[in-house]
PDB file of C-alpha atoms and ligand atoms in Angstrom:
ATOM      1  CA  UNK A   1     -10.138 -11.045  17.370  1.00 76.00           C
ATOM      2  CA  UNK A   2     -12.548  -9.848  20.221  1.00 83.00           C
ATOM      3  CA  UNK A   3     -16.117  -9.016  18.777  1.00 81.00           C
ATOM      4  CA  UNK A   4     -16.772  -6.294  20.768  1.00 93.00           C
ATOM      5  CA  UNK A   5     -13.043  -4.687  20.402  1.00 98.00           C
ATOM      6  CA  UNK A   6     -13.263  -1.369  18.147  1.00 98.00           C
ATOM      7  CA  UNK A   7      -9.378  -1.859  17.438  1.00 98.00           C
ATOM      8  CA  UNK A   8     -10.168  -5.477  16.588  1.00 98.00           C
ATOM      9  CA  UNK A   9     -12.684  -3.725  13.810  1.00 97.00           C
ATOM     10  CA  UNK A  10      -9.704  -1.935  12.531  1.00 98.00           C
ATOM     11  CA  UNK A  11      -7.515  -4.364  12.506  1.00 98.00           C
ATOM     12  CA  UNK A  12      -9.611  -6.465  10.092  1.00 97.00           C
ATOM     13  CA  UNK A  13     -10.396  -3.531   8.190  1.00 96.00           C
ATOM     14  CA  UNK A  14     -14.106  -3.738   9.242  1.00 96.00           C
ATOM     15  CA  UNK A  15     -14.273  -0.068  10.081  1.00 95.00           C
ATOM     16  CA  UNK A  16     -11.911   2.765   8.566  1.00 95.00           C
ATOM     17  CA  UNK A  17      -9.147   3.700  10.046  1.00 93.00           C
ATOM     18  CA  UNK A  18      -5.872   5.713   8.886  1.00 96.00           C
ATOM     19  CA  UNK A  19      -3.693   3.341   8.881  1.00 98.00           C
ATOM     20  CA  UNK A  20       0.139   4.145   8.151  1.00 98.00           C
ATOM     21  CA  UNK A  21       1.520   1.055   8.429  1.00 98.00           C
ATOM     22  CA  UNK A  22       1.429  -2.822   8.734  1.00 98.00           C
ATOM     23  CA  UNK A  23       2.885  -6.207   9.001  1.00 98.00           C
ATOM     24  CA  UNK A  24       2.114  -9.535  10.027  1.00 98.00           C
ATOM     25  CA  UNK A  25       2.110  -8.781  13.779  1.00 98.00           C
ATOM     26  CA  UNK A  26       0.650  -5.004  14.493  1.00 98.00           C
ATOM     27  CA  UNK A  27      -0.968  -2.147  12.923  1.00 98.00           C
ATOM     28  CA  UNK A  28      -0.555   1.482  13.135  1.00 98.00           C
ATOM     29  CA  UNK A  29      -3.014   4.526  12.775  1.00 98.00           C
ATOM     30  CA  UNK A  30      -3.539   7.750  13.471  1.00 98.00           C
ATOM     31  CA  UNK A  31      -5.788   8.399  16.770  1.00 98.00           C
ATOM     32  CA  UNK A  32      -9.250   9.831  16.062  1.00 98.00           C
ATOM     33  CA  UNK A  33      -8.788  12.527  18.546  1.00 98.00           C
ATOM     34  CA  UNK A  34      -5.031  13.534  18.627  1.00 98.00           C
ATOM     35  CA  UNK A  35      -3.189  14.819  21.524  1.00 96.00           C
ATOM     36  CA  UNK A  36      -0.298  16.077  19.779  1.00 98.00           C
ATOM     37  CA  UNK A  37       0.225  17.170  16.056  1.00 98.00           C
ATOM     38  CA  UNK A  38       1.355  13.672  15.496  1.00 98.00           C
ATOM     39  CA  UNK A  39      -0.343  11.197  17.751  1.00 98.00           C
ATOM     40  CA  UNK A  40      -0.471   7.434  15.847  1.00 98.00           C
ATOM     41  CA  UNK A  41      -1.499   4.227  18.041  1.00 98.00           C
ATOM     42  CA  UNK A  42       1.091   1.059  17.218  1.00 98.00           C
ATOM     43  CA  UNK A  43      -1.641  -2.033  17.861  1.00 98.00           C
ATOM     44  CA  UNK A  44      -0.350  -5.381  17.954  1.00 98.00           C
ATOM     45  CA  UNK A  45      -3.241  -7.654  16.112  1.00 98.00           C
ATOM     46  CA  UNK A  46      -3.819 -10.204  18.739  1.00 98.00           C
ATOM     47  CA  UNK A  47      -6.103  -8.912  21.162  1.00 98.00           C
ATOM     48  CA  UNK A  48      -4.314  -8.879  24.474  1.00 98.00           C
ATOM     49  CA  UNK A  49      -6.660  -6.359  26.520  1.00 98.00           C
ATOM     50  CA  UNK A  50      -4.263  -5.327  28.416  1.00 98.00           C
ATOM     51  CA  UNK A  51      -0.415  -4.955  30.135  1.00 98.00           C
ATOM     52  CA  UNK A  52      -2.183  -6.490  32.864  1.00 98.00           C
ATOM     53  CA  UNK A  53      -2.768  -9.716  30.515  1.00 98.00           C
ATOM     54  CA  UNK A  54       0.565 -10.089  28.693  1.00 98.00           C
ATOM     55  CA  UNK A  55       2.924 -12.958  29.267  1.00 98.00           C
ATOM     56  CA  UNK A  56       6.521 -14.104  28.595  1.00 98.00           C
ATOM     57  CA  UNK A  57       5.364 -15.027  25.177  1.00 98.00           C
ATOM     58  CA  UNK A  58       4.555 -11.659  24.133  1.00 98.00           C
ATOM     59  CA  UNK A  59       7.399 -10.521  24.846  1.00 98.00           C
ATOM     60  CA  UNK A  60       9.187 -10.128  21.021  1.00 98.00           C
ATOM     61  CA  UNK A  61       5.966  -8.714  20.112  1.00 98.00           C
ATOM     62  CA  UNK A  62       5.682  -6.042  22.799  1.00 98.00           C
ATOM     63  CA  UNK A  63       9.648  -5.429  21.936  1.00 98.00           C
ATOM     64  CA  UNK A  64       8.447  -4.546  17.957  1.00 98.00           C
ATOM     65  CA  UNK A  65       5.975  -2.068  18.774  1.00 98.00           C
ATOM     66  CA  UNK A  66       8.656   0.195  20.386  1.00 98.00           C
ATOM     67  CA  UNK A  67      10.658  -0.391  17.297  1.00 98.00           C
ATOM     68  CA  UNK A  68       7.366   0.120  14.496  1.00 98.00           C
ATOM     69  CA  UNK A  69       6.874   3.411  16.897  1.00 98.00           C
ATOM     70  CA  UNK A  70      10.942   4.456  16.390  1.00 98.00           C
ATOM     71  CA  UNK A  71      10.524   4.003  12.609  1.00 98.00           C
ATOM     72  CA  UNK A  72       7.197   5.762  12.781  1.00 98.00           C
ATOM     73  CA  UNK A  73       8.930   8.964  14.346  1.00 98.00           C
ATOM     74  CA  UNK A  74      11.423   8.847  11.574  1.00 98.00           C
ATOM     75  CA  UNK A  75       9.099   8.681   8.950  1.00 98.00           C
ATOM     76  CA  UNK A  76       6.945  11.503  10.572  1.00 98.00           C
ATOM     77  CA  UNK A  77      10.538  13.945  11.031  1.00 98.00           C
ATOM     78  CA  UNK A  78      10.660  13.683  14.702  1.00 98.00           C
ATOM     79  CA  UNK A  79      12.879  11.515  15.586  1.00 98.00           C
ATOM     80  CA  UNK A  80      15.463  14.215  16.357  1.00 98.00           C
ATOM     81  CA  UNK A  81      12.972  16.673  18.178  1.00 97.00           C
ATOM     82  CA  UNK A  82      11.695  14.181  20.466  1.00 98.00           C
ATOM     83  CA  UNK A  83       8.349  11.922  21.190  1.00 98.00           C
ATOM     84  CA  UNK A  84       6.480  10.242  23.713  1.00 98.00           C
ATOM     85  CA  UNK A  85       5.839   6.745  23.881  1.00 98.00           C
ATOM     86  CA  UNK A  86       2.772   5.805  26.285  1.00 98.00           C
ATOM     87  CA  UNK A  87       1.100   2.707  27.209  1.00 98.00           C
ATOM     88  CA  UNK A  88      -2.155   3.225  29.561  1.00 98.00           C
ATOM     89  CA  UNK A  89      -2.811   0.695  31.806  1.00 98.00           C
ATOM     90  CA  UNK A  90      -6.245   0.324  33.672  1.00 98.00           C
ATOM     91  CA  UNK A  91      -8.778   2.635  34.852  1.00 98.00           C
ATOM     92  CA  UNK A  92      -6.551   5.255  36.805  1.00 97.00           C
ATOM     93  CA  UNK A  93      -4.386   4.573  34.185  1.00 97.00           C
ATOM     94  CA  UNK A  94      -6.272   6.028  32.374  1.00 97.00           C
ATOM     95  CA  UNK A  95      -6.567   3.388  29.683  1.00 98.00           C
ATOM     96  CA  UNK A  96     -10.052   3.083  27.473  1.00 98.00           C
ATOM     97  CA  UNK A  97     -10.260   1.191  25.020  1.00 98.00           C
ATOM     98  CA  UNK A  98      -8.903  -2.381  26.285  1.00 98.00           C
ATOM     99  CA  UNK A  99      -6.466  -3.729  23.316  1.00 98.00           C
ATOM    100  CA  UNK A 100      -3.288  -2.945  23.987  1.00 98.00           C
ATOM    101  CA  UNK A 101      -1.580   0.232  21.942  1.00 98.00           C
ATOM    102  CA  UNK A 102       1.313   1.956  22.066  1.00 98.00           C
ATOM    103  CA  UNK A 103       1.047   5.768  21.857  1.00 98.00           C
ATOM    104  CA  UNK A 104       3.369   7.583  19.684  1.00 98.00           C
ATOM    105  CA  UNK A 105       2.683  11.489  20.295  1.00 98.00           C
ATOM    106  CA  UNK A 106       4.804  14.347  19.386  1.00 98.00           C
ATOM    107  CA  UNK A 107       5.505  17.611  16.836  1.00 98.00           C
ATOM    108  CA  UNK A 108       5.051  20.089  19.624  1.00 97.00           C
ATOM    109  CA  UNK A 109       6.689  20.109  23.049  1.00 96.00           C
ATOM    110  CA  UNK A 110       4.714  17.774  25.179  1.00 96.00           C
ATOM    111  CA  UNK A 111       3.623  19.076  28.609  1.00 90.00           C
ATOM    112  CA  UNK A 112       4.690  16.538  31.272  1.00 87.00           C
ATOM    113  CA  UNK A 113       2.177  16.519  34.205  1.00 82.00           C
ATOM    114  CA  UNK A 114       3.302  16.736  37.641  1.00 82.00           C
ATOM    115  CA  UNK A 115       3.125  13.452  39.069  1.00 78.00           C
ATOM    116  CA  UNK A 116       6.019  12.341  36.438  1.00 73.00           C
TER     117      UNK A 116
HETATM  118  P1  5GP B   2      -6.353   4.822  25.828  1.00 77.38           P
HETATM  119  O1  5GP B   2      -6.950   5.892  26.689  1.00 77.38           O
HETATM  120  O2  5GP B   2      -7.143   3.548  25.881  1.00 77.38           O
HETATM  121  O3  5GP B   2      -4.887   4.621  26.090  1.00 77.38           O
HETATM  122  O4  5GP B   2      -6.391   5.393  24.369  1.00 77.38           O
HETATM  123  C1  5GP B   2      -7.394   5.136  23.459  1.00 77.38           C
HETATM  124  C2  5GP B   2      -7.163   6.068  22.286  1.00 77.38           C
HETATM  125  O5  5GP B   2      -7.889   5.560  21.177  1.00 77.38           O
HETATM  126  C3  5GP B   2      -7.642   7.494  22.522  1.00 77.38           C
HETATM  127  O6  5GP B   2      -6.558   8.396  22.336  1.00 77.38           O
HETATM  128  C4  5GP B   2      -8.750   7.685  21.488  1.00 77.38           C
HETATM  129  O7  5GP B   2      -8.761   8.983  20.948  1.00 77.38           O
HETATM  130  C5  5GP B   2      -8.431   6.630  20.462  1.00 77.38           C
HETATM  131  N1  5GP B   2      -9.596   6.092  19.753  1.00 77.38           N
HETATM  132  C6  5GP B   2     -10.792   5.720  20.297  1.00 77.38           C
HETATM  133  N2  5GP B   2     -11.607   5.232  19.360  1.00 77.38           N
HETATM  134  C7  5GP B   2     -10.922   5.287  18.192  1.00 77.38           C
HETATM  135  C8  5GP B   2     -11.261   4.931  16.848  1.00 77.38           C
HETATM  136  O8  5GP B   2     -12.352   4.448  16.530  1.00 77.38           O
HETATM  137  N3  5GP B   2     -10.293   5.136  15.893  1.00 77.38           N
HETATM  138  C9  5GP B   2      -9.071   5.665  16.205  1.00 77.38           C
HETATM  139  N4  5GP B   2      -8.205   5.824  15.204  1.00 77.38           N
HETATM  140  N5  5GP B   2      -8.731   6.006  17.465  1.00 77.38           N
HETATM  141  C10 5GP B   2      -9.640   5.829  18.438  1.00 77.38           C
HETATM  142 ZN1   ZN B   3      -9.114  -6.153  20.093  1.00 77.38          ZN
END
Protein backbone atom coordinates (compact mmCIF):
# COMPACT_ATOMS: atom_id res chain seq x y z
CA UNK A 1 0.00 0.00 0.00
CA UNK A 2 1.55 3.38 -1.24
CA UNK A 3 -0.38 6.45 0.31
CA UNK A 4 -0.24 8.49 -2.46
CA UNK A 5 -1.14 5.53 -5.12
CA UNK A 6 -4.84 6.14 -6.55
CA UNK A 7 -4.88 2.27 -7.48
CA UNK A 8 -3.68 1.58 -3.94
CA UNK A 9 -7.15 3.61 -2.94
CA UNK A 10 -8.96 1.12 -5.00
CA UNK A 11 -7.50 -1.64 -4.03
CA UNK A 12 -8.53 -1.12 -0.39
CA UNK A 13 -11.78 -0.02 -1.44
CA UNK A 14 -11.07 3.57 -0.20
CA UNK A 15 -12.37 5.13 -3.37
CA UNK A 16 -15.00 3.47 -5.86
CA UNK A 17 -14.06 1.70 -8.45
CA UNK A 18 -15.88 -0.94 -10.86
CA UNK A 19 -14.43 -3.67 -9.94
CA UNK A 20 -15.19 -7.08 -11.86
CA UNK A 21 -13.17 -9.24 -10.17
CA UNK A 22 -10.82 -10.31 -7.27
CA UNK A 23 -8.64 -12.62 -5.38
CA UNK A 24 -6.04 -12.70 -2.95
CA UNK A 25 -3.31 -11.37 -5.28
CA UNK A 26 -4.87 -8.63 -7.93
CA UNK A 27 -7.86 -6.72 -8.73
CA UNK A 28 -9.62 -5.87 -11.82
CA UNK A 29 -11.76 -2.78 -12.97
CA UNK A 30 -12.97 -1.07 -15.57
CA UNK A 31 -10.74 2.12 -16.66
CA UNK A 32 -12.37 5.49 -15.97
CA UNK A 33 -11.72 6.66 -19.42
CA UNK A 34 -11.92 3.61 -21.83
CA UNK A 35 -10.06 3.20 -24.96
CA UNK A 36 -11.98 0.49 -26.35
CA UNK A 37 -15.65 -0.71 -25.69
CA UNK A 38 -14.13 -3.01 -23.19
CA UNK A 39 -11.03 -1.62 -21.60
CA UNK A 40 -10.59 -3.25 -17.74
CA UNK A 41 -7.09 -2.72 -15.83
CA UNK A 42 -5.86 -6.31 -14.09
CA UNK A 43 -3.85 -4.64 -10.83
CA UNK A 44 -1.85 -6.85 -8.82
CA UNK A 45 -2.37 -5.50 -4.97
CA UNK A 46 1.17 -5.04 -3.97
CA UNK A 47 2.32 -1.86 -5.14
CA UNK A 48 5.20 -2.51 -7.46
CA UNK A 49 5.37 1.01 -9.38
CA UNK A 50 6.57 -0.28 -12.08
CA UNK A 51 8.10 -3.13 -14.80
CA UNK A 52 11.08 -1.24 -14.13
CA UNK A 53 10.82 -2.42 -10.29
CA UNK A 54 9.76 -6.08 -10.56
CA UNK A 55 11.97 -8.96 -9.61
CA UNK A 56 12.30 -12.76 -9.93
CA UNK A 57 9.86 -13.00 -7.13
CA UNK A 58 7.10 -11.50 -8.91
CA UNK A 59 7.29 -13.50 -11.34
CA UNK A 60 4.01 -16.09 -10.62
CA UNK A 61 2.24 -12.99 -9.92
CA UNK A 62 3.01 -11.11 -13.13
CA UNK A 63 2.26 -14.74 -14.89
CA UNK A 64 -1.64 -14.52 -13.21
CA UNK A 65 -2.49 -11.26 -14.46
CA UNK A 66 -2.17 -12.49 -18.11
CA UNK A 67 -4.28 -15.38 -17.06
CA UNK A 68 -7.15 -13.06 -14.76
CA UNK A 69 -6.97 -10.87 -18.22
CA UNK A 70 -7.65 -14.35 -20.52
CA UNK A 71 -10.60 -15.21 -18.23
CA UNK A 72 -11.66 -11.60 -18.26
CA UNK A 73 -11.96 -11.68 -22.21
CA UNK A 74 -14.03 -14.77 -21.89
CA UNK A 75 -16.31 -13.49 -19.55
CA UNK A 76 -16.65 -10.17 -21.58
CA UNK A 77 -17.32 -12.50 -25.22
CA UNK A 78 -14.10 -11.63 -26.78
CA UNK A 79 -12.01 -14.07 -26.45
CA UNK A 80 -12.64 -15.32 -30.00
CA UNK A 81 -12.64 -11.76 -31.70
CA UNK A 82 -9.47 -10.74 -30.29
CA UNK A 83 -7.89 -8.23 -27.46
CA UNK A 84 -5.01 -6.35 -26.53
CA UNK A 85 -3.02 -6.85 -23.63
CA UNK A 86 -0.73 -3.68 -22.72
CA UNK A 87 1.60 -2.90 -20.03
CA UNK A 88 3.04 0.88 -20.15
CA UNK A 89 6.24 1.32 -18.95
CA UNK A 90 7.75 4.84 -18.08
CA UNK A 91 7.29 8.20 -19.35
CA UNK A 92 7.66 7.59 -23.23
CA UNK A 93 6.01 4.67 -22.40
CA UNK A 94 3.56 6.31 -21.89
CA UNK A 95 2.72 4.95 -18.46
CA UNK A 96 0.78 7.36 -15.71
CA UNK A 97 -0.26 6.23 -13.01
CA UNK A 98 2.84 4.23 -11.41
CA UNK A 99 1.27 0.74 -10.01
CA UNK A 100 1.65 -1.68 -12.28
CA UNK A 101 -1.66 -2.79 -14.52
CA UNK A 102 -2.27 -4.82 -17.14
CA UNK A 103 -4.54 -3.42 -19.89
CA UNK A 104 -7.17 -5.56 -21.27
CA UNK A 105 -8.83 -3.52 -24.30
CA UNK A 106 -10.98 -4.78 -26.99
CA UNK A 107 -14.84 -5.11 -28.63
CA UNK A 108 -13.89 -3.10 -31.66
CA UNK A 109 -10.91 -3.58 -33.97
CA UNK A 110 -8.01 -1.93 -32.31
CA UNK A 111 -5.93 0.46 -34.46
CA UNK A 112 -2.25 -0.54 -34.19
CA UNK A 113 0.03 2.57 -34.47
CA UNK A 114 2.87 2.62 -36.72
CA UNK A 115 5.83 2.14 -34.76
CA UNK A 116 4.45 -1.59 -33.90
P1 LIG B 1 -1.26 4.10 -17.87
O1 LIG B 1 -1.17 5.23 -18.84
O2 LIG B 1 -0.59 4.42 -16.57
O3 LIG B 1 -0.82 2.79 -18.45
O4 LIG B 1 -2.80 3.90 -17.61
C1 LIG B 1 -3.49 4.46 -16.56
C2 LIG B 1 -4.96 4.21 -16.84
O5 LIG B 1 -5.67 4.38 -15.62
C3 LIG B 1 -5.58 5.16 -17.85
O6 LIG B 1 -6.14 4.42 -18.93
C4 LIG B 1 -6.63 5.93 -17.05
O7 LIG B 1 -7.79 6.20 -17.80
C5 LIG B 1 -6.89 5.00 -15.89
N1 LIG B 1 -7.28 5.68 -14.64
C6 LIG B 1 -6.71 6.80 -14.10
N2 LIG B 1 -7.29 7.10 -12.94
C7 LIG B 1 -8.25 6.17 -12.73
C8 LIG B 1 -9.20 5.97 -11.68
O8 LIG B 1 -9.29 6.71 -10.69
N3 LIG B 1 -10.04 4.89 -11.81
C9 LIG B 1 -9.97 4.04 -12.88
N4 LIG B 1 -10.83 3.02 -12.90
N5 LIG B 1 -9.08 4.21 -13.88
C10 LIG B 1 -8.24 5.25 -13.81
ZN1 LIG C 1 -0.30 1.43 -5.50
Amino acid sequence: MSEDCIFCKIIAKEIPGDILYEDEQVMAFRDIQPAAPIHILIVPKKHIPSINEVTEEDETLLGHLHIVAKKLAEKEGIAERGYRLVINTGKEGGQIIYHIHLHLMGGKKLITPKHL
